[in-house]
mmCIF file of C-alpha atoms and ligand atoms in Angstrom:
data_model
loop_
_atom_site.group_PDB
_atom_site.id
_atom_site.type_symbol
_atom_site.label_atom_id
_atom_site.label_comp_id
_atom_site.label_asym_id
_atom_site.label_seq_id
_atom_site.Cartn_x
_atom_site.Cartn_y
_atom_site.Cartn_z
ATOM 1 C CA MET A 1 -71.365 107.043 115.307
ATOM 2 C CA VAL A 2 -72.418 103.572 114.205
ATOM 3 C CA ASN A 3 -71.327 102.074 110.899
ATOM 4 C CA TYR A 4 -73.822 99.854 109.094
ATOM 5 C CA LYS A 5 -71.243 97.096 108.640
ATOM 6 C CA ASP A 6 -71.126 96.609 112.403
ATOM 7 C CA LEU A 7 -74.888 95.973 112.323
ATOM 8 C CA GLY A 8 -74.622 93.232 109.683
ATOM 9 C CA LEU A 9 -76.232 95.398 106.983
ATOM 10 C CA VAL A 10 -75.034 95.850 103.384
ATOM 11 C CA ASN A 11 -75.122 98.823 101.011
ATOM 12 C CA THR A 12 -76.867 98.604 97.630
ATOM 13 C CA ASN A 13 -73.871 98.444 95.260
ATOM 14 C CA ASP A 14 -73.430 94.711 94.917
ATOM 15 C CA LEU A 15 -77.171 94.013 95.032
ATOM 16 C CA PHE A 16 -77.932 96.441 92.197
ATOM 17 C CA LYS A 17 -75.130 95.117 89.999
ATOM 18 C CA LYS A 18 -76.463 91.571 90.329
ATOM 19 C CA ALA A 19 -80.075 92.694 89.874
ATOM 20 C CA ILE A 20 -79.332 94.450 86.586
ATOM 21 C CA GLU A 21 -77.321 91.512 85.281
ATOM 22 C CA GLY A 22 -79.960 89.036 86.433
ATOM 23 C CA LYS A 23 -82.914 91.116 85.154
ATOM 24 C CA TYR A 24 -84.797 91.415 88.432
ATOM 25 C CA ALA A 25 -85.421 94.173 90.988
ATOM 26 C CA ILE A 26 -84.765 94.342 94.730
ATOM 27 C CA PRO A 27 -87.883 95.018 96.817
ATOM 28 C CA ALA A 28 -87.824 98.199 98.893
ATOM 29 C CA PHE A 29 -90.540 97.800 101.515
ATOM 30 C CA ASN A 30 -91.317 100.579 104.016
ATOM 31 C CA PHE A 31 -91.750 99.802 107.688
ATOM 32 C CA ASN A 32 -92.979 101.768 110.693
ATOM 33 C CA ASN A 33 -93.608 99.064 113.275
ATOM 34 C CA MET A 34 -92.638 95.593 114.442
ATOM 35 C CA GLU A 35 -95.338 93.673 112.564
ATOM 36 C CA GLN A 36 -94.366 95.195 109.215
ATOM 37 C CA LEU A 37 -90.705 94.418 109.840
ATOM 38 C CA GLN A 38 -91.485 90.834 110.868
ATOM 39 C CA ALA A 39 -93.542 90.322 107.708
ATOM 40 C CA ILE A 40 -90.820 91.734 105.435
ATOM 41 C CA VAL A 41 -88.083 89.590 106.958
ATOM 42 C CA ALA A 42 -90.208 86.426 107.107
ATOM 43 C CA ALA A 43 -91.331 86.797 103.467
ATOM 44 C CA CYS A 44 -87.839 87.520 102.168
ATOM 45 C CA VAL A 45 -86.241 84.648 104.102
ATOM 46 C CA GLU A 46 -88.987 82.279 102.942
ATOM 47 C CA THR A 47 -88.480 83.279 99.288
ATOM 48 C CA LYS A 48 -84.700 83.764 99.624
ATOM 49 C CA SER A 49 -84.800 87.373 98.467
ATOM 50 C CA PRO A 50 -82.451 90.240 99.279
ATOM 51 C CA VAL A 51 -84.354 93.197 100.703
ATOM 52 C CA ILE A 52 -84.204 96.942 101.287
ATOM 53 C CA LEU A 53 -85.864 98.072 104.523
ATOM 54 C CA GLN A 54 -87.124 101.590 103.931
ATOM 55 C CA VAL A 55 -87.592 104.191 106.620
ATOM 56 C CA SER A 56 -89.204 107.545 105.782
ATOM 57 C CA SER A 57 -88.735 110.658 107.873
ATOM 58 C CA GLY A 58 -92.370 110.171 108.925
ATOM 59 C CA ALA A 59 -91.533 106.649 110.100
ATOM 60 C CA ARG A 60 -88.613 107.995 112.136
ATOM 61 C CA LYS A 61 -90.906 110.479 113.834
ATOM 62 C CA TYR A 62 -93.625 107.871 114.381
ATOM 63 C CA ALA A 63 -91.525 105.059 115.791
ATOM 64 C CA ASN A 64 -88.472 106.873 117.197
ATOM 65 C CA GLN A 65 -85.267 106.883 115.198
ATOM 66 C CA THR A 66 -83.191 104.971 117.742
ATOM 67 C CA LEU A 67 -85.760 102.250 118.138
ATOM 68 C CA LEU A 68 -86.068 101.831 114.350
ATOM 69 C CA ARG A 69 -82.345 101.452 113.933
ATOM 70 C CA TYR A 70 -82.183 98.759 116.614
ATOM 71 C CA MET A 71 -85.125 97.038 114.948
ATOM 72 C CA ALA A 72 -83.210 96.899 111.659
ATOM 73 C CA GLN A 73 -80.239 95.449 113.525
ATOM 74 C CA GLY A 74 -82.651 92.946 115.032
ATOM 75 C CA ALA A 75 -83.943 92.123 111.555
ATOM 76 C CA VAL A 76 -80.500 90.838 110.551
ATOM 77 C CA GLU A 77 -80.445 88.508 113.552
ATOM 78 C CA TYR A 78 -84.098 87.513 113.028
ATOM 79 C CA ALA A 79 -83.357 86.489 109.418
ATOM 80 C CA LYS A 80 -80.500 84.287 110.602
ATOM 81 C CA GLU A 81 -82.744 82.757 113.229
ATOM 82 C CA LEU A 82 -85.305 81.993 110.528
ATOM 83 C CA GLY A 83 -82.578 80.129 108.669
ATOM 84 C CA LEU A 84 -81.035 82.426 106.037
ATOM 85 C CA ASN A 85 -78.623 85.347 106.304
ATOM 86 C CA ILE A 86 -80.234 87.348 103.463
ATOM 87 C CA PRO A 87 -78.625 90.658 102.389
ATOM 88 C CA ILE A 88 -80.459 93.478 104.204
ATOM 89 C CA VAL A 89 -80.121 97.186 103.396
ATOM 90 C CA LEU A 90 -81.375 99.885 105.762
ATOM 91 C CA HIS A 91 -82.371 102.823 103.556
ATOM 92 C CA LEU A 92 -83.655 106.336 104.221
ATOM 93 C CA ASP A 93 -86.645 106.987 101.947
ATOM 94 C CA HIS A 94 -87.110 110.540 100.611
ATOM 95 C CA GLY A 95 -84.476 112.283 102.712
ATOM 96 C CA ASP A 96 -85.054 115.985 102.136
ATOM 97 C CA THR A 97 -82.076 117.632 103.852
ATOM 98 C CA PHE A 98 -78.354 117.025 104.205
ATOM 99 C CA GLU A 99 -78.771 116.956 108.010
ATOM 100 C CA LEU A 100 -81.353 114.152 107.879
ATOM 101 C CA CYS A 101 -79.166 112.082 105.544
ATOM 102 C CA LYS A 102 -76.127 112.688 107.761
ATOM 103 C CA SER A 103 -78.047 111.655 110.847
ATOM 104 C CA CYS A 104 -79.011 108.374 109.155
ATOM 105 C CA VAL A 105 -75.469 107.694 107.902
ATOM 106 C CA ASP A 106 -74.174 108.353 111.426
ATOM 107 C CA SER A 107 -76.697 106.032 113.035
ATOM 108 C CA GLY A 108 -76.099 102.934 110.920
ATOM 109 C CA PHE A 109 -78.116 103.273 107.698
ATOM 110 C CA SER A 110 -76.367 101.614 104.754
ATOM 111 C CA SER A 111 -78.132 103.670 102.080
ATOM 112 C CA VAL A 112 -79.882 107.038 101.879
ATOM 113 C CA MET A 113 -82.064 108.786 99.366
ATOM 114 C CA ILE A 114 -81.654 112.505 98.941
ATOM 115 C CA ASP A 115 -84.764 113.700 97.173
ATOM 116 C CA GLY A 116 -83.911 117.081 95.709
ATOM 117 C CA SER A 117 -86.579 116.771 93.035
ATOM 118 C CA SER A 118 -88.588 119.714 94.359
ATOM 119 C CA HIS A 119 -85.582 122.027 93.965
ATOM 120 C CA SER A 120 -84.228 123.612 90.804
ATOM 121 C CA TYR A 121 -81.956 121.357 88.743
ATOM 122 C CA GLU A 122 -78.771 123.072 89.934
ATOM 123 C CA ASP A 123 -79.863 123.101 93.595
ATOM 124 C CA ASN A 124 -80.781 119.419 93.335
ATOM 125 C CA ILE A 125 -77.259 118.703 92.034
ATOM 126 C CA ALA A 126 -75.561 120.740 94.766
ATOM 127 C CA LEU A 127 -77.570 119.108 97.583
ATOM 128 C CA THR A 128 -77.212 115.592 96.183
ATOM 129 C CA LYS A 129 -73.444 116.002 95.675
ATOM 130 C CA LYS A 130 -73.015 117.146 99.277
ATOM 131 C CA VAL A 131 -74.856 114.059 100.562
ATOM 132 C CA VAL A 132 -72.858 111.761 98.263
ATOM 133 C CA GLU A 133 -69.545 113.139 99.525
ATOM 134 C CA TYR A 134 -70.527 112.576 103.140
ATOM 135 C CA ALA A 135 -72.174 109.180 102.647
ATOM 136 C CA HIS A 136 -69.481 107.686 100.419
ATOM 137 C CA ALA A 137 -66.832 108.427 103.037
ATOM 138 C CA GLN A 138 -68.696 105.903 105.214
ATOM 139 C CA GLY A 139 -69.386 103.419 102.399
ATOM 140 C CA VAL A 140 -73.082 104.338 102.367
ATOM 141 C CA SER A 141 -74.819 104.326 98.976
ATOM 142 C CA VAL A 142 -76.936 107.243 97.746
ATOM 143 C CA GLU A 143 -80.090 107.430 95.621
ATOM 144 C CA GLY A 144 -80.951 110.720 93.900
ATOM 145 C CA GLU A 145 -84.094 111.744 92.039
ATOM 146 C CA LEU A 146 -84.745 113.564 88.782
ATOM 147 C CA GLY A 147 -88.277 114.360 87.685
ATOM 148 C CA VAL A 148 -91.369 114.769 89.855
ATOM 149 C CA LEU A 149 -94.003 112.113 90.555
ATOM 150 C CA ALA A 150 -97.598 113.304 90.484
ATOM 151 C CA GLY A 151 -99.465 113.139 93.787
ATOM 152 C CA VAL A 152 -98.379 113.822 97.332
ATOM 153 C CA GLU A 153 -94.699 113.494 98.126
ATOM 154 C CA ASP A 154 -93.473 114.758 101.504
ATOM 155 C CA ASP A 155 -96.391 117.172 101.761
ATOM 156 C CA VAL A 156 -95.561 118.587 98.330
ATOM 157 C CA VAL A 157 -98.517 118.066 96.008
ATOM 158 C CA ALA A 158 -97.793 117.879 92.279
ATOM 159 C CA GLU A 159 -100.861 117.743 90.089
ATOM 160 C CA HIS A 160 -99.030 116.412 87.049
ATOM 161 C CA HIS A 161 -95.988 114.253 86.483
ATOM 162 C CA THR A 162 -92.851 116.006 85.404
ATOM 163 C CA TYR A 163 -91.236 113.105 83.610
ATOM 164 C CA THR A 164 -87.483 112.668 83.946
ATOM 165 C CA ARG A 165 -85.693 114.327 81.024
ATOM 166 C CA PRO A 166 -83.314 111.751 79.488
ATOM 167 C CA GLU A 167 -81.054 114.543 78.252
ATOM 168 C CA GLU A 168 -80.267 115.499 81.874
ATOM 169 C CA VAL A 169 -79.352 112.126 83.361
ATOM 170 C CA VAL A 170 -75.705 111.869 82.263
ATOM 171 C CA ASP A 171 -74.947 115.328 83.632
ATOM 172 C CA PHE A 172 -76.828 114.608 86.880
ATOM 173 C CA VAL A 173 -75.231 111.263 87.697
ATOM 174 C CA THR A 174 -71.690 112.363 86.769
ATOM 175 C CA ARG A 175 -71.818 115.649 88.633
ATOM 176 C CA THR A 176 -73.450 114.220 91.778
ATOM 177 C CA GLY A 177 -71.774 110.796 91.937
ATOM 178 C CA VAL A 178 -75.032 109.064 92.974
ATOM 179 C CA ASP A 179 -75.201 105.269 93.000
ATOM 180 C CA SER A 180 -78.771 105.050 91.708
ATOM 181 C CA LEU A 181 -81.375 107.330 90.180
ATOM 182 C CA ALA A 182 -85.099 107.501 90.929
ATOM 183 C CA ILE A 183 -87.023 108.515 87.830
ATOM 184 C CA SER A 184 -90.519 109.686 86.966
ATOM 185 C CA ILE A 185 -92.196 107.658 84.200
ATOM 186 C CA GLY A 186 -95.820 107.621 85.329
ATOM 187 C CA THR A 187 -95.856 106.034 88.790
ATOM 188 C CA SER A 188 -97.011 108.019 91.827
ATOM 189 C CA HIS A 189 -97.357 107.541 95.565
ATOM 190 C CA GLY A 190 -100.460 106.314 97.392
ATOM 191 C CA ALA A 191 -103.549 104.311 96.447
ATOM 192 C CA ASN A 192 -104.998 106.730 93.882
ATOM 193 C CA LYS A 193 -102.433 106.739 91.117
ATOM 194 C CA PHE A 194 -104.881 107.390 88.297
ATOM 195 C CA THR A 195 -108.378 108.792 88.001
ATOM 196 C CA PRO A 196 -110.998 106.574 86.321
ATOM 197 C CA ALA A 197 -111.109 109.212 83.559
ATOM 198 C CA GLN A 198 -107.463 108.441 82.719
ATOM 199 C CA CYS A 199 -108.252 104.710 82.360
ATOM 200 C CA THR A 200 -109.831 102.563 79.675
ATOM 201 C CA ARG A 201 -111.929 99.434 80.349
ATOM 202 C CA ASP A 202 -111.051 95.831 79.459
ATOM 203 C CA GLU A 203 -113.563 93.253 78.170
ATOM 204 C CA ASN A 204 -114.685 92.508 81.764
ATOM 205 C CA GLY A 205 -115.319 96.160 82.496
ATOM 206 C CA HIS A 206 -112.240 96.522 84.738
ATOM 207 C CA LEU A 207 -110.363 99.810 84.657
ATOM 208 C CA VAL A 208 -107.024 99.662 82.835
ATOM 209 C CA PRO A 209 -104.629 102.520 83.668
ATOM 210 C CA PRO A 210 -102.390 104.098 81.029
ATOM 211 C CA PRO A 211 -99.052 102.268 80.642
ATOM 212 C CA LEU A 212 -95.840 103.542 82.196
ATOM 213 C CA ARG A 213 -93.617 105.581 79.872
ATOM 214 C CA PHE A 214 -91.273 102.772 78.863
ATOM 215 C CA ASP A 215 -90.120 104.949 75.969
ATOM 216 C CA ILE A 216 -88.615 107.421 78.476
ATOM 217 C CA LEU A 217 -87.061 104.564 80.476
ATOM 218 C CA GLU A 218 -85.432 103.224 77.299
ATOM 219 C CA GLU A 219 -84.079 106.663 76.432
ATOM 220 C CA ILE A 220 -82.624 106.981 79.942
ATOM 221 C CA GLU A 221 -81.018 103.537 79.672
ATOM 222 C CA LYS A 222 -79.408 104.548 76.391
ATOM 223 C CA GLN A 223 -77.892 107.598 78.059
ATOM 224 C CA ILE A 224 -76.558 105.750 81.130
ATOM 225 C CA PRO A 225 -76.272 102.060 80.171
ATOM 226 C CA GLY A 226 -76.270 99.703 83.145
ATOM 227 C CA PHE A 227 -76.827 102.485 85.683
ATOM 228 C CA PRO A 228 -79.207 101.468 88.526
ATOM 229 C CA ILE A 229 -82.681 102.966 88.151
ATOM 230 C CA VAL A 230 -85.291 103.176 90.936
ATOM 231 C CA LEU A 231 -89.071 103.219 90.643
ATOM 232 C CA HIS A 232 -91.036 104.869 93.418
ATOM 233 C CA GLY A 233 -94.813 104.678 93.724
ATOM 234 C CA SER A 234 -94.957 101.073 92.571
ATOM 235 C CA SER A 235 -97.855 99.642 94.529
ATOM 236 C CA SER A 236 -100.428 97.733 92.483
ATOM 237 C CA VAL A 237 -103.361 98.497 94.821
ATOM 238 C CA PRO A 238 -104.898 94.986 94.826
ATOM 239 C CA GLN A 239 -108.649 95.281 94.293
ATOM 240 C CA GLU A 240 -109.331 92.475 96.798
ATOM 241 C CA TYR A 241 -107.921 94.605 99.637
ATOM 242 C CA VAL A 242 -109.785 97.717 98.527
ATOM 243 C CA ASP A 243 -113.033 95.689 98.404
ATOM 244 C CA MET A 244 -112.367 94.171 101.826
ATOM 245 C CA ILE A 245 -111.652 97.576 103.366
ATOM 246 C CA ASN A 246 -114.855 99.008 101.904
ATOM 247 C CA LYS A 247 -116.896 95.933 102.892
ATOM 248 C CA TYR A 248 -115.878 96.317 106.534
ATOM 249 C CA GLY A 249 -116.583 100.005 106.973
ATOM 250 C CA GLY A 250 -113.844 101.692 104.970
ATOM 251 C CA ASP A 251 -114.351 104.304 102.293
ATOM 252 C CA LEU A 252 -111.693 104.092 99.600
ATOM 253 C CA LYS A 253 -112.675 105.538 96.262
ATOM 254 C CA ASP A 254 -111.096 105.267 92.820
ATOM 255 C CA SER A 255 -108.135 103.275 94.119
ATOM 256 C CA ILE A 256 -105.996 102.330 91.128
ATOM 257 C CA GLY A 257 -102.380 101.114 91.084
ATOM 258 C CA ILE A 258 -99.663 100.008 88.679
ATOM 259 C CA PRO A 259 -100.528 96.647 87.080
ATOM 260 C CA GLU A 260 -98.133 93.887 88.122
ATOM 261 C CA GLU A 261 -97.212 93.031 84.504
ATOM 262 C CA GLN A 262 -95.864 96.549 84.036
ATOM 263 C CA LEU A 263 -93.645 96.211 87.100
ATOM 264 C CA ARG A 264 -92.464 92.785 85.975
ATOM 265 C CA LYS A 265 -91.471 94.305 82.654
ATOM 266 C CA ALA A 266 -89.684 97.199 84.398
ATOM 267 C CA ALA A 267 -87.801 94.764 86.649
ATOM 268 C CA THR A 268 -86.156 93.128 83.630
ATOM 269 C CA SER A 269 -84.613 96.491 82.629
ATOM 270 C CA ALA A 270 -82.096 98.641 84.525
ATOM 271 C CA VAL A 271 -84.831 99.233 87.123
ATOM 272 C CA CYS A 272 -83.281 97.397 90.057
ATOM 273 C CA LYS A 273 -85.165 98.851 93.064
ATOM 274 C CA ILE A 274 -88.956 98.947 93.266
ATOM 275 C CA ASN A 275 -90.611 100.817 96.150
ATOM 276 C CA ILE A 276 -93.757 99.407 97.703
ATOM 277 C CA ASP A 277 -95.507 100.847 100.742
ATOM 278 C CA SER A 278 -99.202 101.431 100.018
ATOM 279 C CA ASP A 279 -99.979 97.781 99.155
ATOM 280 C CA GLY A 280 -98.732 96.741 102.578
ATOM 281 C CA ARG A 281 -100.857 99.409 104.242
ATOM 282 C CA LEU A 282 -103.909 98.184 102.337
ATOM 283 C CA ALA A 283 -103.303 94.527 103.224
ATOM 284 C CA MET A 284 -102.948 95.217 106.941
ATOM 285 C CA THR A 285 -105.863 97.633 107.068
ATOM 286 C CA ALA A 286 -108.132 95.166 105.240
ATOM 287 C CA VAL A 287 -107.423 92.356 107.699
ATOM 288 C CA VAL A 288 -107.603 94.554 110.806
ATOM 289 C CA ARG A 289 -110.965 95.898 109.636
ATOM 290 C CA LYS A 290 -112.267 92.414 108.948
ATOM 291 C CA VAL A 291 -111.242 91.003 112.328
ATOM 292 C CA LEU A 292 -112.610 93.964 114.270
ATOM 293 C CA ALA A 293 -115.884 93.927 112.311
ATOM 294 C CA THR A 294 -116.464 90.178 112.544
ATOM 295 C CA LYS A 295 -115.229 89.731 116.138
ATOM 296 C CA PRO A 296 -116.529 92.821 117.938
ATOM 297 C CA GLY A 297 -115.617 91.415 121.357
ATOM 298 C CA GLU A 298 -111.930 91.100 120.476
ATOM 299 C CA PHE A 299 -109.515 93.457 122.188
ATOM 300 C CA ASP A 300 -106.256 91.518 122.246
ATOM 301 C CA VAL A 301 -104.062 93.452 119.788
ATOM 302 C CA ARG A 302 -102.305 90.244 118.771
ATOM 303 C CA LYS A 303 -105.611 88.857 117.509
ATOM 304 C CA TYR A 304 -105.892 91.505 114.804
ATOM 305 C CA LEU A 305 -102.276 92.549 114.219
ATOM 306 C CA GLY A 306 -101.225 88.867 113.999
ATOM 307 C CA PRO A 307 -103.523 87.985 111.066
ATOM 308 C CA ALA A 308 -102.672 91.344 109.445
ATOM 309 C CA ARG A 309 -98.987 90.453 109.682
ATOM 310 C CA ASP A 310 -99.659 87.018 108.159
ATOM 311 C CA GLU A 311 -101.452 88.596 105.198
ATOM 312 C CA LEU A 312 -98.589 91.046 104.731
ATOM 313 C CA THR A 313 -96.067 88.193 104.724
ATOM 314 C CA LYS A 314 -98.098 86.446 102.011
ATOM 315 C CA LEU A 315 -98.294 89.647 99.951
ATOM 316 C CA TYR A 316 -94.561 90.344 100.135
ATOM 317 C CA ALA A 317 -93.675 86.749 99.237
ATOM 318 C CA HIS A 318 -95.942 87.115 96.204
ATOM 319 C CA LYS A 319 -94.116 90.324 95.222
ATOM 320 C CA THR A 320 -90.637 88.782 95.324
ATOM 321 C CA VAL A 321 -91.705 85.653 93.447
ATOM 322 C CA ASN A 322 -94.187 86.963 90.876
ATOM 323 C CA VAL A 323 -93.501 90.669 90.438
ATOM 324 C CA LEU A 324 -89.871 91.586 91.147
ATOM 325 C CA GLY A 325 -88.193 88.264 90.401
ATOM 326 C CA SER A 326 -85.858 88.666 93.386
ATOM 327 C CA ALA A 327 -86.888 85.346 94.957
ATOM 328 C CA GLY A 328 -84.033 82.862 95.080
ATOM 329 C CA LYS A 329 -81.403 85.593 94.606
ATOM 330 C CA ALA A 330 -80.271 85.985 98.226
HETATM 331 O O1 LIG B 1 -92.996 107.662 99.585
HETATM 332 C C1 LIG B 1 -93.587 107.665 100.655
HETATM 333 C C2 LIG B 1 -93.659 106.420 101.462
HETATM 334 O O2 LIG B 1 -94.803 105.681 101.131
HETATM 335 C C3 LIG B 1 -93.573 106.747 102.929
HETATM 336 O O3 LIG B 1 -94.720 107.383 103.361
HETATM 337 O O4 LIG B 1 -93.933 109.480 104.476
HETATM 338 O O5 LIG B 1 -96.185 108.464 105.008
HETATM 339 O O6 LIG B 1 -94.078 107.357 105.784
HETATM 340 P P1 LIG B 1 -94.731 108.240 104.749
HETATM 341 P P1 LIG B 2 -96.445 103.389 96.917
HETATM 342 O O1 LIG B 2 -97.250 104.454 97.573
HETATM 343 O O2 LIG B 2 -96.904 103.136 95.510
HETATM 344 O O3 LIG B 2 -96.402 102.127 97.706
HETATM 345 O O4 LIG B 2 -94.933 103.926 96.777
HETATM 346 C C1 LIG B 2 -94.056 103.855 97.883
HETATM 347 C C2 LIG B 2 -92.794 104.635 97.682
HETATM 348 O O5 LIG B 2 -92.456 105.072 96.600
HETATM 349 C C3 LIG B 2 -91.952 104.856 98.863
HETATM 350 O O6 LIG B 2 -90.888 105.714 98.591
HETATM 351 ZN ZN1 LIG B 3 -91.266 107.212 97.119
#
């Protein structure tokens, strides 16, 4: 058993309280490898932002759970070495069973998500409550989810959003004891969040996706004032990366994300955690493709993963400064 405090990590409680009061959101960036972790830490130290390092069950399988945990411990030391002891949370993304959440709590995670959104309402409550009881005994914070995001989530494909029902949130948070609530208001995972048919066009002919359901968010906030809300599926899918990927041999079609202005608006509300994974994947893939296509003789992995990491650092710094508003809050 390892407690997160011994690793220099923090849970989300204090960070979320400050984020709601200060009208900004904490970035939750996923990582699967060393370069992604380096970019996250470097960007957040540079912009003085607190950060949530997110590990999915897929990431644990890909990179090895023990190795990932030591990497997160290393991230705390790396941040100090870079000059600032920023608050770092190690969070399980989309935990789907009690056993997985327990395993993360026991191995040093400071926060876990139990995603019971594919279960019935009552089963979601029972599972979430069980995780909360276990995690809270170790000081670990818990994120629950109500509502279903459209798209692919943990191999479960939902064709349509099931928006969070504001009339359920008081009951859910009181009966489960969760510390934060992920909601469904129109975001979704991946790089294809909307079809072109769902979009309109602006004066320059660019596709404009339908706005997030801020009316539902407001209703939820009225029901649970000041309670921390989480937005999943919040990548913006920068067109420049999609174009670069396609220019250098990729084949991404109809890639549309959440406009940054919408996320900025959400960050000023009780939304205090914004999840971003796909944008980082796009940035790295774009640069790796470019280097390999333009320097066909290159086979030193550092020569393509290095520039990809640099681009990722730039992207994440941009997010904390211009989108989430968490820069300067560490
Ligand atoms: O919400 C999903 C995250 O983007 C993690 O994705 O399960 O492929 O690691 P993954
Ligand atoms: P994106 O696919 O929009 O980056 O969402 C990531 C996420 O929600 C991780 O839980
Ligand atoms: Zn998610």
